[in-house]
CSV table of C-alpha atoms in Angstrom, one decimal:
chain,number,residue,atom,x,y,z
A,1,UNK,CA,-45.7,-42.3,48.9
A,2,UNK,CA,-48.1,-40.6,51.4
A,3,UNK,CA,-48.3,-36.7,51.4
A,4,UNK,CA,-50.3,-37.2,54.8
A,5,UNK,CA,-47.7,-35.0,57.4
A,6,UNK,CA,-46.2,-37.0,59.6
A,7,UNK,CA,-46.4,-35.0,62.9
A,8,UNK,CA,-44.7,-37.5,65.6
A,9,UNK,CA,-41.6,-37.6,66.2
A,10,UNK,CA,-38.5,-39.9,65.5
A,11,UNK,CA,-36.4,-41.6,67.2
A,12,UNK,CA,-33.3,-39.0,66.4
A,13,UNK,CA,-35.2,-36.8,66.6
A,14,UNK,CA,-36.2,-37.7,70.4
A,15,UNK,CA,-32.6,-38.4,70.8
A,16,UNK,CA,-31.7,-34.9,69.7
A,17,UNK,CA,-34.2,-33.3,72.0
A,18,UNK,CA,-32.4,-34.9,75.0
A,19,UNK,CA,-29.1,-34.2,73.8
A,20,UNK,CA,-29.9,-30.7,74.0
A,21,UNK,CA,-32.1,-30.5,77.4
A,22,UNK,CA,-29.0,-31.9,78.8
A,23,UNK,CA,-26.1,-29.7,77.4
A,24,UNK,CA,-29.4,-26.3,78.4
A,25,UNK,CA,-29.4,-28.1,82.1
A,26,UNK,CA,-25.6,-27.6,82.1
A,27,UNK,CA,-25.2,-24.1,80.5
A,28,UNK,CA,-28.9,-22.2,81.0
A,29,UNK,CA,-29.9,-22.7,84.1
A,30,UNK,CA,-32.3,-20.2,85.8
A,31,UNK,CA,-29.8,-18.2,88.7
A,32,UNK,CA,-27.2,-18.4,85.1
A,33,UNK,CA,-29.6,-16.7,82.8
A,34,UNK,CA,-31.2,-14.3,85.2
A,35,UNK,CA,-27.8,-13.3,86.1
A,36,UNK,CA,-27.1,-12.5,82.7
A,37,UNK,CA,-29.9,-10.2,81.8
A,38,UNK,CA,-28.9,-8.4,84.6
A,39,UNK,CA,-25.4,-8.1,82.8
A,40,UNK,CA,-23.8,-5.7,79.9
A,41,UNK,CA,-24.2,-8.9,77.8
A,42,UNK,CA,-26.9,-11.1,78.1
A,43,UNK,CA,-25.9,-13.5,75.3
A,44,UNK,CA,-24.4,-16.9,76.9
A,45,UNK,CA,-21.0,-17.4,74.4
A,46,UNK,CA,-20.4,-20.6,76.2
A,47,UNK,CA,-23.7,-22.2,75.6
A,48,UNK,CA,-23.5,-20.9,72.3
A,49,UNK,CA,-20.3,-22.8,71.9
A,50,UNK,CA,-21.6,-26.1,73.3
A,51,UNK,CA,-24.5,-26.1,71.1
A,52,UNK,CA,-22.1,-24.6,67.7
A,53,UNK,CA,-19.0,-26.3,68.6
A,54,UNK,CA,-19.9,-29.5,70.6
A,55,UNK,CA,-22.7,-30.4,68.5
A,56,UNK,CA,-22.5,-28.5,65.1
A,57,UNK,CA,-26.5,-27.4,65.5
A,58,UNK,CA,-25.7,-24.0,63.8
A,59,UNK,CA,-25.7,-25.9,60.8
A,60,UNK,CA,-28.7,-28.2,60.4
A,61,UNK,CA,-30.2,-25.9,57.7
A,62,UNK,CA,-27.0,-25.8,55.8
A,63,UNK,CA,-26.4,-28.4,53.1
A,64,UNK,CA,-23.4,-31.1,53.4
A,65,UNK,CA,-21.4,-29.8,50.7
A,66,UNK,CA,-21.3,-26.3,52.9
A,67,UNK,CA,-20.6,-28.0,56.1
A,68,UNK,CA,-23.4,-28.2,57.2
A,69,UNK,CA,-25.4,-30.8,58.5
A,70,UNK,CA,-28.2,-31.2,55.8
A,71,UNK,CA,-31.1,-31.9,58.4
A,72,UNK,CA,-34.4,-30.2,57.6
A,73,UNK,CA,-37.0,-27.9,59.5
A,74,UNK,CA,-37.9,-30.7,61.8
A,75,UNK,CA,-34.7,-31.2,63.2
A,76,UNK,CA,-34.4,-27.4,63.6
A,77,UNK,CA,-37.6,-27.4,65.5
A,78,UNK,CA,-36.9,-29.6,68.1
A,79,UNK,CA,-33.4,-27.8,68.8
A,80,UNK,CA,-35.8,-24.4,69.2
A,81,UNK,CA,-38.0,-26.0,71.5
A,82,UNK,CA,-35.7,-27.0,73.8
A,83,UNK,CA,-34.2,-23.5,73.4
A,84,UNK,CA,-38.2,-21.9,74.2
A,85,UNK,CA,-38.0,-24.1,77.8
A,86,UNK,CA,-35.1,-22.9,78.6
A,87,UNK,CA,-35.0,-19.2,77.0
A,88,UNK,CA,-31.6,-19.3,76.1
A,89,UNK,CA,-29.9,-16.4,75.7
A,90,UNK,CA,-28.3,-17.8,72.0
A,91,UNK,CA,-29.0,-15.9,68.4
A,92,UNK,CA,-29.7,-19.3,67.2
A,93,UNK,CA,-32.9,-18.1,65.8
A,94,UNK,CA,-31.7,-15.0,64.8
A,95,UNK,CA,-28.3,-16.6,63.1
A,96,UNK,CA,-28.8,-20.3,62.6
A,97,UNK,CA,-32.6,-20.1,61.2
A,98,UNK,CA,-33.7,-16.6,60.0
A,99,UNK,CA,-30.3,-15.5,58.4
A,100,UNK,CA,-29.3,-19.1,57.3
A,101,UNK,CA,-32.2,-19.2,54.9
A,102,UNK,CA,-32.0,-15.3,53.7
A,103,UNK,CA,-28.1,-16.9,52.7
A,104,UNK,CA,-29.4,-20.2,51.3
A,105,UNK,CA,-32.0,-18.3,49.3
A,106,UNK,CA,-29.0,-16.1,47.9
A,107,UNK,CA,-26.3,-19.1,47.4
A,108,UNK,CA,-23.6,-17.2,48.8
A,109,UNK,CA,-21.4,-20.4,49.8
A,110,UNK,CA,-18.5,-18.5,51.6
A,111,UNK,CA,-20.9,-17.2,54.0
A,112,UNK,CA,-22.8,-20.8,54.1
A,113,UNK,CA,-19.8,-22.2,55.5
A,114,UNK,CA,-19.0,-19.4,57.7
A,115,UNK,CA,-22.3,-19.8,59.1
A,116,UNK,CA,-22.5,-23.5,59.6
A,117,UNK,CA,-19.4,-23.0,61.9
A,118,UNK,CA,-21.6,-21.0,64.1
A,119,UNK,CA,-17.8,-19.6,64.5
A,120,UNK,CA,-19.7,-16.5,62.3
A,121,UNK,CA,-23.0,-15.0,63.8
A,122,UNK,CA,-25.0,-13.1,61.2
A,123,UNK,CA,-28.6,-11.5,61.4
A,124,UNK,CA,-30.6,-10.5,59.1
A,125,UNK,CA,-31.0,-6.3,59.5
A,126,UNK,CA,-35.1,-6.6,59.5
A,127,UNK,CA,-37.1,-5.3,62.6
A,128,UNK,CA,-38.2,-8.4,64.3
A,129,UNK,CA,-41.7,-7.5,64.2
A,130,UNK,CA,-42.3,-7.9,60.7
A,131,UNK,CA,-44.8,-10.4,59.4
A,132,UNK,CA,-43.9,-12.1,55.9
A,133,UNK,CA,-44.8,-10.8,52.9
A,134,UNK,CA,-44.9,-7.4,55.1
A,135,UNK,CA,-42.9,-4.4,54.0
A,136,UNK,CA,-39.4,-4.1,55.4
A,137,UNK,CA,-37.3,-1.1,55.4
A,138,UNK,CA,-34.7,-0.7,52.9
A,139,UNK,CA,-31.9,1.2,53.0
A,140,UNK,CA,-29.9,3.9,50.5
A,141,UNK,CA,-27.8,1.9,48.4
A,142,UNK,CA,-25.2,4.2,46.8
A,143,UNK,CA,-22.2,3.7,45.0
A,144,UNK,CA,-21.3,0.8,46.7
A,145,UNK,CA,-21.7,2.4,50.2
A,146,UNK,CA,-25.1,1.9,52.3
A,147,UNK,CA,-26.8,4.6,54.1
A,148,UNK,CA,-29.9,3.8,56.8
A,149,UNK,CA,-31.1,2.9,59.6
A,150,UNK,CA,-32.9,-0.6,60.8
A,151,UNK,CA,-35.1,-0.3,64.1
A,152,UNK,CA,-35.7,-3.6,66.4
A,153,UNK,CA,-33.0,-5.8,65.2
A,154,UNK,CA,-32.7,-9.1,67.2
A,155,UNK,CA,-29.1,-9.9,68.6
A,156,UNK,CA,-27.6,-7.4,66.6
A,157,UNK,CA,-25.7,-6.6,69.3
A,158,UNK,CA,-23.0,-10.2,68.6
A,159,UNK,CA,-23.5,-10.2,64.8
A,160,UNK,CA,-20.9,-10.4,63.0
A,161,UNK,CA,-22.2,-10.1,59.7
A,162,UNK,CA,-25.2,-7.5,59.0
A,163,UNK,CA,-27.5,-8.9,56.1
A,164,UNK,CA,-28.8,-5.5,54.9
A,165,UNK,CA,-31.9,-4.8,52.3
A,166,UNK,CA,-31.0,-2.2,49.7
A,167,UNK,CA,-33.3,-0.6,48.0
A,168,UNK,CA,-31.2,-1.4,44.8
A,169,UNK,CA,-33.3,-4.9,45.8
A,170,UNK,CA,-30.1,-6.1,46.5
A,171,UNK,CA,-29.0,-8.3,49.9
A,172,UNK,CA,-26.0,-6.7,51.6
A,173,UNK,CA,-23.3,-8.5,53.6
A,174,UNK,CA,-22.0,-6.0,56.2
A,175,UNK,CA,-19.2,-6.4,58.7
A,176,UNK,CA,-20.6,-5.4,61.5
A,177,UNK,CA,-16.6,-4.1,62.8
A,178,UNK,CA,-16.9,-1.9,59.9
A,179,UNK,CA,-16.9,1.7,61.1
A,180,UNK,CA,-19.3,3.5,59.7
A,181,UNK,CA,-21.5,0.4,61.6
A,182,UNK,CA,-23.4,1.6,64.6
A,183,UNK,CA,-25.2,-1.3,66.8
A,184,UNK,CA,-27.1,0.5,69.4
A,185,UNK,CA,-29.3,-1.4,71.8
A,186,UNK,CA,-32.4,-0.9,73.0
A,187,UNK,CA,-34.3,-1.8,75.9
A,188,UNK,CA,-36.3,-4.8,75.3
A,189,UNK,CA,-38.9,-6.0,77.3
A,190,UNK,CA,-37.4,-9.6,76.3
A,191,UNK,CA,-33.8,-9.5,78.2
A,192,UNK,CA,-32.9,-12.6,76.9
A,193,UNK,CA,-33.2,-11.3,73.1
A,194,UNK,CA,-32.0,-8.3,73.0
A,195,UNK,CA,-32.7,-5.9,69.9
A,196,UNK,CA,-30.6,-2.9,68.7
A,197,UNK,CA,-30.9,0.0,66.2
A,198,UNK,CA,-28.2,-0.4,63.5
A,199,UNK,CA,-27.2,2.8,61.8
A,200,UNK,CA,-25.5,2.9,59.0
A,201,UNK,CA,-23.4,5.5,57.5
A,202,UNK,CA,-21.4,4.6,54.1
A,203,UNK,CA,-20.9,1.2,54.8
A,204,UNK,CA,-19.7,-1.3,52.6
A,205,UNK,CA,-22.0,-4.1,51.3
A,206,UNK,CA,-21.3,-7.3,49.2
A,207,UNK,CA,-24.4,-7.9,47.8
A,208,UNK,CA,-25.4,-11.6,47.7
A,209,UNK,CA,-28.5,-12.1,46.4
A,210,UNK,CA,-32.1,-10.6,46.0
A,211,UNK,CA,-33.2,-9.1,48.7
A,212,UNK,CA,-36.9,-9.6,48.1
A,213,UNK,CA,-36.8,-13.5,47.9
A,214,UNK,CA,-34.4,-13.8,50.4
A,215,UNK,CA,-36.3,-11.9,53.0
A,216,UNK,CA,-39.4,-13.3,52.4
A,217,UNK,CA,-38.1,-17.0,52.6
A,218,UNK,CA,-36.1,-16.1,56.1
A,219,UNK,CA,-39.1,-14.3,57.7
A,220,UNK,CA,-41.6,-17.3,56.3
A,221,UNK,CA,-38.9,-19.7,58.2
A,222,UNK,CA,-38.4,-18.0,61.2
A,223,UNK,CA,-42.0,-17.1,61.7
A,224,UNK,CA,-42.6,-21.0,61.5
A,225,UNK,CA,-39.7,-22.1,63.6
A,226,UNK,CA,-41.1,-19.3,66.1
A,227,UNK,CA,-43.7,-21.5,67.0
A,228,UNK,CA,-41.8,-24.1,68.3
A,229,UNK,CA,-39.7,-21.8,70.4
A,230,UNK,CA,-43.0,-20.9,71.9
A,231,UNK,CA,-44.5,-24.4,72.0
A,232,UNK,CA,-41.3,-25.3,74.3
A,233,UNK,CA,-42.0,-22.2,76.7
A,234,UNK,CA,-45.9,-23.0,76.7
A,235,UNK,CA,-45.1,-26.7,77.6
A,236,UNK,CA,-42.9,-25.8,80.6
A,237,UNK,CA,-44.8,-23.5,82.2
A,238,UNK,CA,-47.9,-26.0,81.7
A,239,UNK,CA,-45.2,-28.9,83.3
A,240,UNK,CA,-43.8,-26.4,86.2
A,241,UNK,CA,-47.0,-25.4,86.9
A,242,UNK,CA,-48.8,-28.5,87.4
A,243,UNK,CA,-45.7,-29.7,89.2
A,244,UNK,CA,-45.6,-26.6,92.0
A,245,UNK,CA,-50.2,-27.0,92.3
A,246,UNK,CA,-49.2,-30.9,93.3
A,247,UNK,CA,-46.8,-29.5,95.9
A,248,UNK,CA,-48.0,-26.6,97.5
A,249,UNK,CA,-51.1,-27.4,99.9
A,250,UNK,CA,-53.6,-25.2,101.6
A,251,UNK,CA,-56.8,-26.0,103.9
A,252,UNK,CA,-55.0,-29.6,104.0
A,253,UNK,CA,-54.9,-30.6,100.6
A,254,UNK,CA,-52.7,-29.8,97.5
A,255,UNK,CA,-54.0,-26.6,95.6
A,256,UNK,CA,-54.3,-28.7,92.5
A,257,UNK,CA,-56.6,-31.1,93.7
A,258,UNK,CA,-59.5,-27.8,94.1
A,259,UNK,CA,-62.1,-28.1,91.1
A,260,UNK,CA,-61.3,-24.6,89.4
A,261,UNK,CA,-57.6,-25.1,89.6
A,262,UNK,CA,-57.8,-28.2,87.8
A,263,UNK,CA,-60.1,-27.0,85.1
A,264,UNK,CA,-57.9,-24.3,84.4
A,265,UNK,CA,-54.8,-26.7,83.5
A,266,UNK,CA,-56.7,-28.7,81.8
A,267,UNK,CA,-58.0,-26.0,79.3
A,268,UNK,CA,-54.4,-24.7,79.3
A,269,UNK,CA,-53.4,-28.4,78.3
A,270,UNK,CA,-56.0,-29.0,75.3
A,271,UNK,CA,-54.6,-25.3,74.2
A,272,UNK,CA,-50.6,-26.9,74.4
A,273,UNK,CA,-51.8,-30.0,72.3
A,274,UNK,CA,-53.4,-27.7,69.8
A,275,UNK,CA,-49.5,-25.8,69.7
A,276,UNK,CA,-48.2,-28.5,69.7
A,277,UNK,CA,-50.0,-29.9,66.7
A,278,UNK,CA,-50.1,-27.0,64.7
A,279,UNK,CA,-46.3,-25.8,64.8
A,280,UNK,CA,-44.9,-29.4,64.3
A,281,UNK,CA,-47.1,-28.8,61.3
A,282,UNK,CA,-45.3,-26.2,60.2
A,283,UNK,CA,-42.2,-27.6,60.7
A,284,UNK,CA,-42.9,-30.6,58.4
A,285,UNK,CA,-44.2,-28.3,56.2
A,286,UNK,CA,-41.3,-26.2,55.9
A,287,UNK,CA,-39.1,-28.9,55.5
A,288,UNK,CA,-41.2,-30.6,52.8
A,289,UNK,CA,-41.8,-27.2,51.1
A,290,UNK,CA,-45.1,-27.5,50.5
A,291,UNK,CA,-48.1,-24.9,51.8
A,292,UNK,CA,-45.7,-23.3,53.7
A,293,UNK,CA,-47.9,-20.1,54.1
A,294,UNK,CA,-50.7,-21.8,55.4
A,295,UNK,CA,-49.0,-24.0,57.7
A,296,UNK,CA,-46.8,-21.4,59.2
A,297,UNK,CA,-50.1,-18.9,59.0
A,298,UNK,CA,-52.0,-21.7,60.9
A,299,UNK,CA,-49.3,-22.2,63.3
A,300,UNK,CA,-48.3,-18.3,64.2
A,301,UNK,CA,-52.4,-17.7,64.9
A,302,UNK,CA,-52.2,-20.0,67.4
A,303,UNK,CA,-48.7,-19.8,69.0
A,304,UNK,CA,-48.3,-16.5,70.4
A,305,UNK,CA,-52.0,-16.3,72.3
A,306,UNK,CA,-51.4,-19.8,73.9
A,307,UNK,CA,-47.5,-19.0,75.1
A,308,UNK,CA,-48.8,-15.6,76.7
A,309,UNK,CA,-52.0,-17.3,77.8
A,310,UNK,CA,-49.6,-20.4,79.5
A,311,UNK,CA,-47.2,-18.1,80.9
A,312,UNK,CA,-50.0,-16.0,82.3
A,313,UNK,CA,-51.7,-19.1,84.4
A,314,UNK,CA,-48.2,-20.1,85.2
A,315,UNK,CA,-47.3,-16.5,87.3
A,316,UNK,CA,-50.8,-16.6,88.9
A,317,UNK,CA,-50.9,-20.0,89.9
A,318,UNK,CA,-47.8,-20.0,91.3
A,319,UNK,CA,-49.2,-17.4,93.7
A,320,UNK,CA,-47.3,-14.9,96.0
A,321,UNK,CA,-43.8,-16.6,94.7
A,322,UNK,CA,-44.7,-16.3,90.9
A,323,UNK,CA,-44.0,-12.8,91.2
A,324,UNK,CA,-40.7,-12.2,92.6
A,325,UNK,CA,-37.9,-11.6,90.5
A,326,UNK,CA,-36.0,-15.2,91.1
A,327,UNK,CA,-38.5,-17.2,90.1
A,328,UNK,CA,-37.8,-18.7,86.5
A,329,UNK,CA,-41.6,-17.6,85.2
A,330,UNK,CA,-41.4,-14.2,84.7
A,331,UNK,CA,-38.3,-14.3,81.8
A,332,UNK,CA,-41.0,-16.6,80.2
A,333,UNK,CA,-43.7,-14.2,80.3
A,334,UNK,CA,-41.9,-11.8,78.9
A,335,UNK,CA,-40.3,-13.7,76.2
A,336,UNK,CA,-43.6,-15.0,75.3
A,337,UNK,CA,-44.9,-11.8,75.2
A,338,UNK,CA,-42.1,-10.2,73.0
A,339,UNK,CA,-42.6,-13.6,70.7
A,340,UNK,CA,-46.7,-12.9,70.3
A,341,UNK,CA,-45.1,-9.7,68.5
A,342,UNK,CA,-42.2,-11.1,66.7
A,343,UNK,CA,-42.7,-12.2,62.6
A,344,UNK,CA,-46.3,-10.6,63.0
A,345,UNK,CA,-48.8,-10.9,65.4
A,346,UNK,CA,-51.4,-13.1,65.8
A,347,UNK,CA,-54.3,-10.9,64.0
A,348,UNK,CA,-51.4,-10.3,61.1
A,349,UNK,CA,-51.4,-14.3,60.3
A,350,UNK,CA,-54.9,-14.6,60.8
A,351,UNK,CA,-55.5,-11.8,57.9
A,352,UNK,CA,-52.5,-14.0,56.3
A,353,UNK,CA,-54.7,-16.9,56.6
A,354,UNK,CA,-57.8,-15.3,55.5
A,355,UNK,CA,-56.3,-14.5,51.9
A,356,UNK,CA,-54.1,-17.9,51.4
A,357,UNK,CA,-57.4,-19.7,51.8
A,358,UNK,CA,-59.5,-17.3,50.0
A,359,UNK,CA,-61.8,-16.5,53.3
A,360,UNK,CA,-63.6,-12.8,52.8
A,361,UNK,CA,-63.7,-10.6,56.2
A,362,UNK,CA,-67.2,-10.4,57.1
């Protein structure tokens, strides 16, 4: 059997991808989305549904016997890159990727099947800025009760459960209706992922698991999985952009026929292909468990420079109209720019990278 990663597509996995273009078309369009950022809740419950519900996606990562739908990392990727095109506004990363593996990691099965149902929406209490293997904050576990606070915690704001580090090492599960539970939010420069302080003030924790392992593992996934969210952003502004250059004319002739334009896509597009390559790498790697850190290391020193970088040359080509408020590119931007900092930035994987590989600084 070849260990050679196999970094083409299948044909269900194709079939997936256009399954969930079309229900995005339907439920996240660009006047929808915009409209909810502009809202008291920014989260889409009905596309969230469609994808749970109508096609049982919160489950891929979960094994059968939990109700899930035993798919691997690969499958999981294509369903975020879809999600990165169209920034949804669903705690599928959050929920169905990050807090799924802290879970598997622990073997709760109770809240395996909860989770699978997507019916259940839990997040793992970590600030989304930190890198794997980085330190996390940890809060007082005591007699039972927990006592803390957790800064920058994506989509905390619909969780239901609260997966909380105690530093007893242990995982908590926290219902997030508990009362000594405050969610606060934040302003985020990324409307359509919203973070939150969560404050904690003698609330109750089952612990599930190790906290060290657990976290690790979800923060190594989701930092992976990242980079096909951004892949999926990087590719449609790329798409939209070269679309609007073959469109718009000036001095009699379309924009992207001048010589500069056209060299700047086609850098931008060698930089896509090199995403492209290098998170589907991580995905196959993740599923096949094998040199995970260097893969998703690899993948994260790549992805969030090119998504910026895409987004960037989408709002300036696009020109005068690239910079109002209803055009689509400018939630892109910013989710790019809040994902370059997400699970570590670039400079923190390529230090990452440096070690795994045994490379001394200069």
């Amino acid at each position: 059997m070849s260990t050679t990663p196999d970094l083409l597509h299948s044909e269900e996995e194709e079939a997936l991808r256009a399954a969930v273009r079309d229900l995005l078309a339907d439920h996240c369009d660009h006047a929808g989305v915009l409209a909810r950022t502009e809202s008291d809740t920014p989260h889409d419950p009905a596309a969230w549904k469609a994808l749970t519900d109508g096609m049982g996606l919160a489950g891929l990562l979960v094994p059968e016997e939990y109700g899930g739908a035993g798919a691997t990392h690969r499958e999981a990727a294509v369903v975020l890159e879809e999600l990165g095109r169209a920034v949804a506004p669903v705690p599928y990363l959050t929920s169905a990727v990050v807090a799924t593996e802290a879970v598997r990691a622990c073997g709760d099965g109770e809240l395996l099947t909860r989770l699978a149902s997507g019916r259940t929406v839990a997040v793992l209490a970590v600030g989304l800025h930190t890198a794997p293997g980085a330190p996390f904050t940890a809060v007082r576990a005591e007699a039972g009760a927990l006592h803390g606070t957790v800064t920058a915690v994506a989509d905390a704001v619909v969780a239901d459960v609260l997966l909380v580090p105690g530093d007893d090492g242990g995982l908590h599960a926290v219902d997030r209706a508990d009362p000594a539970v405050t969610v606060t939010p934040r302003v985020s420069l990324d409307l359509t992922r919203p973070v939150a302080e969560v404050a904690l003030a003698g609330a109750a924790g089952r612990r599930i698991g190790a906290a060290g392992p657990a976290v690790h593992r979800a923060l190594l996934t989701g930092a992976g999985l990242l980079a096909s969210e951004q892949l999926g952003l990087a590719d449609w502004a790329l798409t939209e952009t070269v679309r609007y250059l073959k469109e718009r004319h000036q001095f009699n002739r379309p924009v992207g026929g001048f010589q500069a334009v056209k060299h700047r896509l086609a850098q931008l597009w060698l930089d896509v292909v090199g995403l492209r390559a290098a998170a589907r790498n991580a995905a196959d790697a993740l599923a096949r468990d094998e040199d995970t850190g260097v893969a998703v290391a690899v993948a994260q020193a790549c992805a969030g420079p090119v998504a910026v970088r895409a987004a960037e040359e989408a709002l300036q080509l696009h020109g005068g109209i690239g910079m109002t408020w209803e055009h689509p590119v400018h939630l892109r931007l910013k989710r790019a720019k809040a994902d370059s900092l997400a699970f570590g930035t670039a400079g923190a994987h390529r230090q990452s990278l440096a070690e795994l590989i045994d490379l001394p600084a200069p």
